[in-house]
mmCIF file of C-alpha atoms in Angstrom:
data_model
loop_
_atom_site.group_PDB
_atom_site.id
_atom_site.type_symbol
_atom_site.label_atom_id
_atom_site.label_comp_id
_atom_site.label_asym_id
_atom_site.label_seq_id
_atom_site.Cartn_x
_atom_site.Cartn_y
_atom_site.Cartn_z
ATOM 1 C CA UNK A 1 0.000 0.000 0.000
ATOM 2 C CA UNK A 2 1.511 3.329 -1.090
ATOM 3 C CA UNK A 3 0.119 6.335 0.756
ATOM 4 C CA UNK A 4 0.292 9.709 -1.022
ATOM 5 C CA UNK A 5 1.167 11.461 2.266
ATOM 6 C CA UNK A 6 4.022 10.827 4.694
ATOM 7 C CA UNK A 7 2.321 9.785 7.938
ATOM 8 C CA UNK A 8 5.493 10.180 9.993
ATOM 9 C CA UNK A 9 6.082 13.785 8.996
ATOM 10 C CA UNK A 10 2.734 15.339 8.202
ATOM 11 C CA UNK A 11 -0.497 16.110 10.033
ATOM 12 C CA UNK A 12 -3.259 14.372 8.088
ATOM 13 C CA UNK A 13 -7.050 14.200 8.195
ATOM 14 C CA UNK A 14 -9.045 11.132 7.259
ATOM 15 C CA UNK A 15 -12.691 10.514 6.332
ATOM 16 C CA UNK A 16 -14.750 7.638 4.940
ATOM 17 C CA UNK A 17 -18.150 7.714 3.256
ATOM 18 C CA UNK A 18 -20.972 5.149 3.755
ATOM 19 C CA UNK A 19 -19.670 3.176 0.731
ATOM 20 C CA UNK A 20 -16.268 2.786 2.498
ATOM 21 C CA UNK A 21 -14.407 5.086 0.124
ATOM 22 C CA UNK A 22 -11.497 6.666 2.032
ATOM 23 C CA UNK A 23 -10.417 10.304 1.737
ATOM 24 C CA UNK A 24 -7.077 11.642 2.910
ATOM 25 C CA UNK A 25 -5.870 15.228 3.247
ATOM 26 C CA UNK A 26 -2.566 16.745 4.296
ATOM 27 C CA UNK A 27 -0.409 19.884 4.211
ATOM 28 C CA UNK A 28 0.155 21.143 0.670
ATOM 29 C CA UNK A 29 -1.332 18.010 -0.882
ATOM 30 C CA UNK A 30 -5.055 18.666 -1.213
ATOM 31 C CA UNK A 31 -7.336 15.616 -1.052
ATOM 32 C CA UNK A 32 -6.803 12.010 -2.178
ATOM 33 C CA UNK A 33 -9.404 9.268 -2.662
ATOM 34 C CA UNK A 34 -9.151 5.478 -2.421
ATOM 35 C CA UNK A 35 -11.945 3.091 -3.454
ATOM 36 C CA UNK A 36 -9.943 -0.122 -2.831
ATOM 37 C CA UNK A 37 -9.159 0.134 0.898
ATOM 38 C CA UNK A 38 -6.040 2.206 0.398
ATOM 39 C CA UNK A 39 -4.213 0.158 -2.238
ATOM 40 C CA UNK A 40 -4.408 2.957 -4.822
ATOM 41 C CA UNK A 41 -5.118 6.682 -4.484
ATOM 42 C CA UNK A 42 -6.408 9.350 -6.878
ATOM 43 C CA UNK A 43 -6.043 13.103 -6.281
ATOM 44 C CA UNK A 44 -9.194 15.220 -5.884
ATOM 45 C CA UNK A 45 -7.867 18.733 -6.338
ATOM 46 C CA UNK A 46 -9.833 20.250 -9.225
ATOM 47 C CA UNK A 47 -11.541 23.388 -7.968
ATOM 48 C CA UNK A 48 -9.599 23.682 -4.709
ATOM 49 C CA UNK A 49 -7.856 27.034 -4.146
ATOM 50 C CA UNK A 50 -4.167 27.111 -5.056
ATOM 51 C CA UNK A 51 -1.336 28.354 -2.890
ATOM 52 C CA UNK A 52 0.913 31.093 -4.242
ATOM 53 C CA UNK A 53 3.366 28.452 -5.528
ATOM 54 C CA UNK A 54 0.597 26.646 -7.429
ATOM 55 C CA UNK A 55 0.351 23.682 -5.046
ATOM 56 C CA UNK A 56 -2.963 22.493 -3.593
ATOM 57 C CA UNK A 57 -3.786 23.721 -0.088
ATOM 58 C CA UNK A 58 -3.382 21.768 3.098
ATOM 59 C CA UNK A 59 -6.589 20.423 4.600
ATOM 60 C CA UNK A 60 -7.778 21.151 8.134
ATOM 61 C CA UNK A 61 -10.667 18.684 8.063
ATOM 62 C CA UNK A 62 -12.750 16.471 5.773
ATOM 63 C CA UNK A 63 -16.348 15.266 6.034
ATOM 64 C CA UNK A 64 -17.638 12.624 3.603
ATOM 65 C CA UNK A 65 -21.400 12.075 3.463
ATOM 66 C CA UNK A 66 -21.261 10.089 0.228
ATOM 67 C CA UNK A 67 -19.117 9.596 -2.895
ATOM 68 C CA UNK A 68 -20.655 12.693 -4.466
ATOM 69 C CA UNK A 69 -20.922 14.862 -1.349
ATOM 70 C CA UNK A 70 -17.684 15.728 0.455
ATOM 71 C CA UNK A 71 -16.733 18.837 2.432
ATOM 72 C CA UNK A 72 -13.216 20.208 2.960
ATOM 73 C CA UNK A 73 -11.865 22.973 5.166
ATOM 74 C CA UNK A 74 -8.584 23.969 3.477
ATOM 75 C CA UNK A 75 -5.708 25.575 5.320
ATOM 76 C CA UNK A 76 -4.539 29.033 4.321
ATOM 77 C CA UNK A 77 -4.010 32.610 5.354
ATOM 78 C CA UNK A 78 -4.433 36.170 4.160
ATOM 79 C CA UNK A 79 -0.935 36.139 2.638
ATOM 80 C CA UNK A 80 -1.813 33.275 0.303
ATOM 81 C CA UNK A 81 -5.467 33.907 -0.492
ATOM 82 C CA UNK A 82 -7.282 36.918 -1.910
ATOM 83 C CA UNK A 83 -9.950 37.357 0.756
ATOM 84 C CA UNK A 84 -11.180 40.717 -0.511
ATOM 85 C CA UNK A 85 -12.067 39.416 -3.966
ATOM 86 C CA UNK A 86 -14.028 36.604 -2.417
ATOM 87 C CA UNK A 87 -15.852 38.882 0.017
ATOM 88 C CA UNK A 88 -16.927 41.119 -2.845
ATOM 89 C CA UNK A 89 -18.623 38.129 -4.508
ATOM 90 C CA UNK A 90 -20.114 37.050 -1.154
ATOM 91 C CA UNK A 91 -18.293 33.739 -1.393
ATOM 92 C CA UNK A 92 -16.197 32.051 1.306
ATOM 93 C CA UNK A 93 -12.815 30.992 0.034
ATOM 94 C CA UNK A 94 -11.939 28.442 2.671
ATOM 95 C CA UNK A 95 -14.909 26.063 2.779
ATOM 96 C CA UNK A 96 -15.458 23.809 -0.226
ATOM 97 C CA UNK A 97 -17.938 21.192 -1.378
ATOM 98 C CA UNK A 98 -17.275 18.302 -3.794
ATOM 99 C CA UNK A 99 -20.261 17.164 -5.861
ATOM 100 C CA UNK A 100 -18.912 14.356 -8.035
ATOM 101 C CA UNK A 101 -16.799 16.370 -10.510
ATOM 102 C CA UNK A 102 -14.910 19.169 -8.778
ATOM 103 C CA UNK A 103 -14.715 21.331 -5.668
ATOM 104 C CA UNK A 104 -16.660 24.585 -5.440
ATOM 105 C CA UNK A 105 -16.489 27.326 -2.803
ATOM 106 C CA UNK A 106 -19.642 27.590 -0.723
ATOM 107 C CA UNK A 107 -21.444 30.912 -0.539
ATOM 108 C CA UNK A 108 -22.149 32.409 2.869
ATOM 109 C CA UNK A 109 -24.976 34.578 4.125
ATOM 110 C CA UNK A 110 -23.319 36.273 7.061
ATOM 111 C CA UNK A 111 -24.221 38.691 9.785
ATOM 112 C CA UNK A 112 -21.074 40.774 9.317
ATOM 113 C CA UNK A 113 -19.536 42.427 6.249
ATOM 114 C CA UNK A 114 -16.210 42.975 7.970
ATOM 115 C CA UNK A 115 -13.272 41.818 5.941
ATOM 116 C CA UNK A 116 -11.802 39.863 8.857
ATOM 117 C CA UNK A 117 -15.092 38.175 9.760
ATOM 118 C CA UNK A 118 -13.905 34.971 8.135
ATOM 119 C CA UNK A 119 -10.657 33.178 8.827
ATOM 120 C CA UNK A 120 -9.957 29.505 8.854
ATOM 121 C CA UNK A 121 -12.593 26.860 9.301
ATOM 122 C CA UNK A 122 -10.730 24.123 11.103
ATOM 123 C CA UNK A 123 -13.266 21.359 11.789
ATOM 124 C CA UNK A 124 -16.469 19.886 10.366
ATOM 125 C CA UNK A 125 -19.310 17.972 12.029
ATOM 126 C CA UNK A 126 -22.529 16.378 10.787
ATOM 127 C CA UNK A 127 -25.285 16.694 13.391
ATOM 128 C CA UNK A 128 -28.981 15.792 13.439
ATOM 129 C CA UNK A 129 -30.907 19.042 13.159
ATOM 130 C CA UNK A 130 -28.240 21.651 12.350
ATOM 131 C CA UNK A 131 -26.862 19.585 9.469
ATOM 132 C CA UNK A 132 -23.216 20.193 8.546
ATOM 133 C CA UNK A 133 -21.448 22.515 11.002
ATOM 134 C CA UNK A 134 -18.142 24.186 10.114
ATOM 135 C CA UNK A 135 -16.201 25.554 13.070
ATOM 136 C CA UNK A 136 -13.583 28.279 13.281
ATOM 137 C CA UNK A 137 -12.038 30.459 15.962
ATOM 138 C CA UNK A 138 -14.327 33.472 15.432
ATOM 139 C CA UNK A 139 -17.236 32.043 13.464
ATOM 140 C CA UNK A 140 -19.393 29.019 12.797
ATOM 141 C CA UNK A 141 -21.378 28.111 9.692
ATOM 142 C CA UNK A 142 -24.359 25.834 9.088
ATOM 143 C CA UNK A 143 -25.604 24.157 5.928
ATOM 144 C CA UNK A 144 -27.937 21.370 4.904
ATOM 145 C CA UNK A 145 -26.247 18.548 2.967
ATOM 146 C CA UNK A 146 -26.045 19.538 -0.683
ATOM 147 C CA UNK A 147 -26.931 23.209 -0.180
ATOM 148 C CA UNK A 148 -24.699 25.773 -1.897
ATOM 149 C CA UNK A 149 -25.534 28.709 0.411
ATOM 150 C CA UNK A 150 -24.825 28.513 4.144
ATOM 151 C CA UNK A 151 -25.514 30.691 7.166
ATOM 152 C CA UNK A 152 -22.456 32.041 9.018
ATOM 153 C CA UNK A 153 -22.431 33.538 12.520
ATOM 154 C CA UNK A 154 -19.710 34.926 14.766
ATOM 155 C CA UNK A 155 -19.120 33.610 18.273
ATOM 156 C CA UNK A 156 -16.784 34.421 21.176
ATOM 157 C CA UNK A 157 -13.384 32.800 21.515
ATOM 158 C CA UNK A 158 -14.436 29.279 22.447
ATOM 159 C CA UNK A 159 -12.739 27.025 24.987
ATOM 160 C CA UNK A 160 -14.655 23.919 23.970
ATOM 161 C CA UNK A 161 -15.210 24.912 20.371
ATOM 162 C CA UNK A 162 -16.613 21.542 19.431
ATOM 163 C CA UNK A 163 -20.409 21.879 19.464
ATOM 164 C CA UNK A 164 -22.302 19.209 21.373
ATOM 165 C CA UNK A 165 -26.021 18.451 21.530
ATOM 166 C CA UNK A 166 -28.277 17.865 24.500
ATOM 167 C CA UNK A 167 -30.972 15.179 24.449
ATOM 168 C CA UNK A 168 -33.485 17.643 22.917
ATOM 169 C CA UNK A 169 -31.185 18.621 20.040
ATOM 170 C CA UNK A 170 -30.049 22.044 21.302
ATOM 171 C CA UNK A 171 -26.413 22.776 20.442
ATOM 172 C CA UNK A 172 -23.916 23.893 23.128
ATOM 173 C CA UNK A 173 -20.413 25.346 23.327
ATOM 174 C CA UNK A 174 -18.342 26.732 26.191
ATOM 175 C CA UNK A 175 -16.611 30.061 25.630
ATOM 176 C CA UNK A 176 -14.540 32.747 27.331
ATOM 177 C CA UNK A 177 -15.342 36.431 26.780
ATOM 178 C CA UNK A 178 -13.687 39.269 28.746
ATOM 179 C CA UNK A 179 -12.460 36.712 31.270
ATOM 180 C CA UNK A 180 -15.961 35.353 31.899
ATOM 181 C CA UNK A 181 -17.005 31.776 31.291
ATOM 182 C CA UNK A 182 -19.990 31.517 28.971
ATOM 183 C CA UNK A 183 -22.308 28.614 28.266
ATOM 184 C CA UNK A 184 -23.796 29.212 24.836
ATOM 185 C CA UNK A 185 -26.814 27.382 23.464
ATOM 186 C CA UNK A 186 -28.119 27.364 19.903
ATOM 187 C CA UNK A 187 -31.793 26.390 20.370
ATOM 188 C CA UNK A 188 -33.535 23.941 18.089
ATOM 189 C CA UNK A 189 -34.746 25.983 15.089
ATOM 190 C CA UNK A 190 -32.867 28.976 16.532
ATOM 191 C CA UNK A 191 -31.003 31.728 14.707
ATOM 192 C CA UNK A 192 -28.233 32.619 17.122
ATOM 193 C CA UNK A 193 -26.304 31.785 20.282
ATOM 194 C CA UNK A 194 -28.078 32.363 23.619
ATOM 195 C CA UNK A 195 -26.076 32.681 26.838
ATOM 196 C CA UNK A 196 -27.101 30.306 29.658
ATOM 197 C CA UNK A 197 -26.061 30.040 33.311
ATOM 198 C CA UNK A 198 -24.763 26.482 32.910
ATOM 199 C CA UNK A 199 -24.533 23.649 30.404
ATOM 200 C CA UNK A 200 -26.507 20.424 30.862
ATOM 201 C CA UNK A 201 -24.723 17.725 32.826
ATOM 202 C CA UNK A 202 -24.915 15.275 29.911
ATOM 203 C CA UNK A 203 -24.134 16.298 26.337
ATOM 204 C CA UNK A 204 -23.470 14.260 23.179
ATOM 205 C CA UNK A 205 -20.808 14.377 20.461
ATOM 206 C CA UNK A 206 -19.301 12.116 17.745
ATOM 207 C CA UNK A 207 -22.687 11.826 16.019
ATOM 208 C CA UNK A 208 -22.858 9.262 13.203
ATOM 209 C CA UNK A 209 -25.875 8.787 10.960
ATOM 210 C CA UNK A 210 -26.950 5.122 10.818
ATOM 211 C CA UNK A 211 -29.587 5.786 8.159
ATOM 212 C CA UNK A 212 -33.393 6.028 8.256
ATOM 213 C CA UNK A 213 -33.302 8.714 10.939
ATOM 214 C CA UNK A 214 -31.177 6.660 13.354
ATOM 215 C CA UNK A 215 -28.053 8.143 14.963
ATOM 216 C CA UNK A 216 -25.330 6.995 17.346
ATOM 217 C CA UNK A 217 -23.429 9.398 19.595
ATOM 218 C CA UNK A 218 -21.047 9.473 22.550
ATOM 219 C CA UNK A 219 -22.152 11.032 25.830
ATOM 220 C CA UNK A 220 -19.972 13.061 28.168
ATOM 221 C CA UNK A 221 -20.261 10.095 30.563
ATOM 222 C CA UNK A 222 -18.564 7.845 28.011
ATOM 223 C CA UNK A 223 -21.723 5.916 27.065
ATOM 224 C CA UNK A 224 -23.081 5.127 23.603
ATOM 225 C CA UNK A 225 -26.442 6.770 22.924
ATOM 226 C CA UNK A 226 -28.897 5.823 20.189
ATOM 227 C CA UNK A 227 -31.132 8.605 18.868
ATOM 228 C CA UNK A 228 -33.978 8.917 16.404
ATOM 229 C CA UNK A 229 -34.362 12.148 14.445
ATOM 230 C CA UNK A 230 -37.747 12.905 12.849
ATOM 231 C CA UNK A 231 -39.781 15.955 11.900
ATOM 232 C CA UNK A 232 -40.711 16.166 15.589
ATOM 233 C CA UNK A 233 -37.054 16.567 16.576
ATOM 234 C CA UNK A 234 -34.405 14.483 18.328
ATOM 235 C CA UNK A 235 -35.409 11.586 20.608
ATOM 236 C CA UNK A 236 -33.086 9.594 22.865
ATOM 237 C CA UNK A 237 -33.995 5.894 22.591
ATOM 238 C CA UNK A 238 -31.287 3.986 24.467
ATOM 239 C CA UNK A 239 -27.922 4.324 26.164
ATOM 240 C CA UNK A 240 -25.408 1.479 26.331
ATOM 241 C CA UNK A 241 -22.485 1.039 28.734
ATOM 242 C CA UNK A 242 -19.238 -0.021 27.045
ATOM 243 C CA UNK A 243 -16.731 -2.028 29.141
ATOM 244 C CA UNK A 244 -14.941 1.244 29.954
ATOM 245 C CA UNK A 245 -16.030 4.892 29.519
ATOM 246 C CA UNK A 246 -15.151 5.976 25.991
ATOM 247 C CA UNK A 247 -13.327 9.167 25.030
ATOM 248 C CA UNK A 248 -13.947 8.890 21.289
ATOM 249 C CA UNK A 249 -16.207 6.902 18.990
ATOM 250 C CA UNK A 250 -16.443 6.278 15.240
ATOM 251 C CA UNK A 251 -19.064 4.296 13.336
ATOM 252 C CA UNK A 252 -20.473 3.507 9.919
ATOM 253 C CA UNK A 253 -24.073 3.412 8.759
ATOM 254 C CA UNK A 254 -24.249 -0.347 9.340
ATOM 255 C CA UNK A 255 -24.032 0.141 13.105
ATOM 256 C CA UNK A 256 -20.441 -1.053 13.491
ATOM 257 C CA UNK A 257 -18.715 1.031 16.166
ATOM 258 C CA UNK A 258 -15.129 1.485 17.301
ATOM 259 C CA UNK A 259 -14.584 3.118 20.696
ATOM 260 C CA UNK A 260 -11.446 4.404 22.406
ATOM 261 C CA UNK A 261 -11.142 4.444 26.209
ATOM 262 C CA UNK A 262 -8.206 5.657 28.271
ATOM 263 C CA UNK A 263 -6.446 2.290 27.886
ATOM 264 C CA UNK A 264 -8.174 0.147 25.241
ATOM 265 C CA UNK A 265 -9.896 0.041 21.860
ATOM 266 C CA UNK A 266 -13.262 -1.720 21.619
ATOM 267 C CA UNK A 267 -15.427 -2.915 18.714
ATOM 268 C CA UNK A 268 -19.207 -3.380 18.516
ATOM 269 C CA UNK A 269 -21.051 -4.952 15.586
ATOM 270 C CA UNK A 270 -24.549 -4.244 16.920
ATOM 271 C CA UNK A 271 -24.721 -0.499 17.512
ATOM 272 C CA UNK A 272 -23.122 -0.494 20.965
ATOM 273 C CA UNK A 273 -25.123 -3.232 22.681
ATOM 274 C CA UNK A 274 -22.111 -5.540 23.150
ATOM 275 C CA UNK A 275 -18.367 -4.951 22.805
ATOM 276 C CA UNK A 276 -15.093 -6.813 22.462
ATOM 277 C CA UNK A 277 -11.558 -5.446 22.937
ATOM 278 C CA UNK A 278 -9.434 -5.046 19.802
ATOM 279 C CA UNK A 279 -6.497 -3.194 21.347
ATOM 280 C CA UNK A 280 -3.363 -3.771 19.245
ATOM 281 C CA UNK A 281 -0.768 -5.921 21.036
#
């Protein structure tokens, strides 16, 4: 297996779609795709912004919802990219969508026209309700899968900048502003962050769509939660206890889960009901 990126030297990001196609991104390399479990790789760079030397950009994060629907948050900076030209066309330079042929920059409807409103988007999540969430240091953006125009909103400098959901589907982040700790909630069907006195004791992250409205997620207590998302909203169906509290979880739409605790790696083939250790020796 020949990887297109040096794993020992470079920070990489990895994603896989429901058809088990693998996507790989790294500094100055753009995005690569493998449909044969990593034996061969093809570059996916058409439409990505170029650096000043003509090379593809580095990639902060990738999110693959299908072979014809991939999101990328390229690396960059004001020295390398012409922000002003993009702002004049109301288009965000650093968040791109792949729809089967090439990458295109997503358009943003934003609350601020300031030139420095945007910066780098550094992480992507797919959540029931909000849809795809792109996160940065001074802003966050939301879009439904396949939409070309997103909503972008500023937020304070966040300490826990990874949004998490409560059992009702409200989104939460923790932030620091003027030395004060803030607990910010984005209500279901809301249009902005609302400051709260405290965050709920239990929140959920690492959401994975299992298809037909079913989702798996990891709770702050280290348990696996199974949700159903319908037109009525988010509903918590079950919670399962792994052998040890998990810090991170990944899954595919067939309900196969891999969980990481403080000391071991576990595998579940039935959506988190039972587990077996698969820690490398």
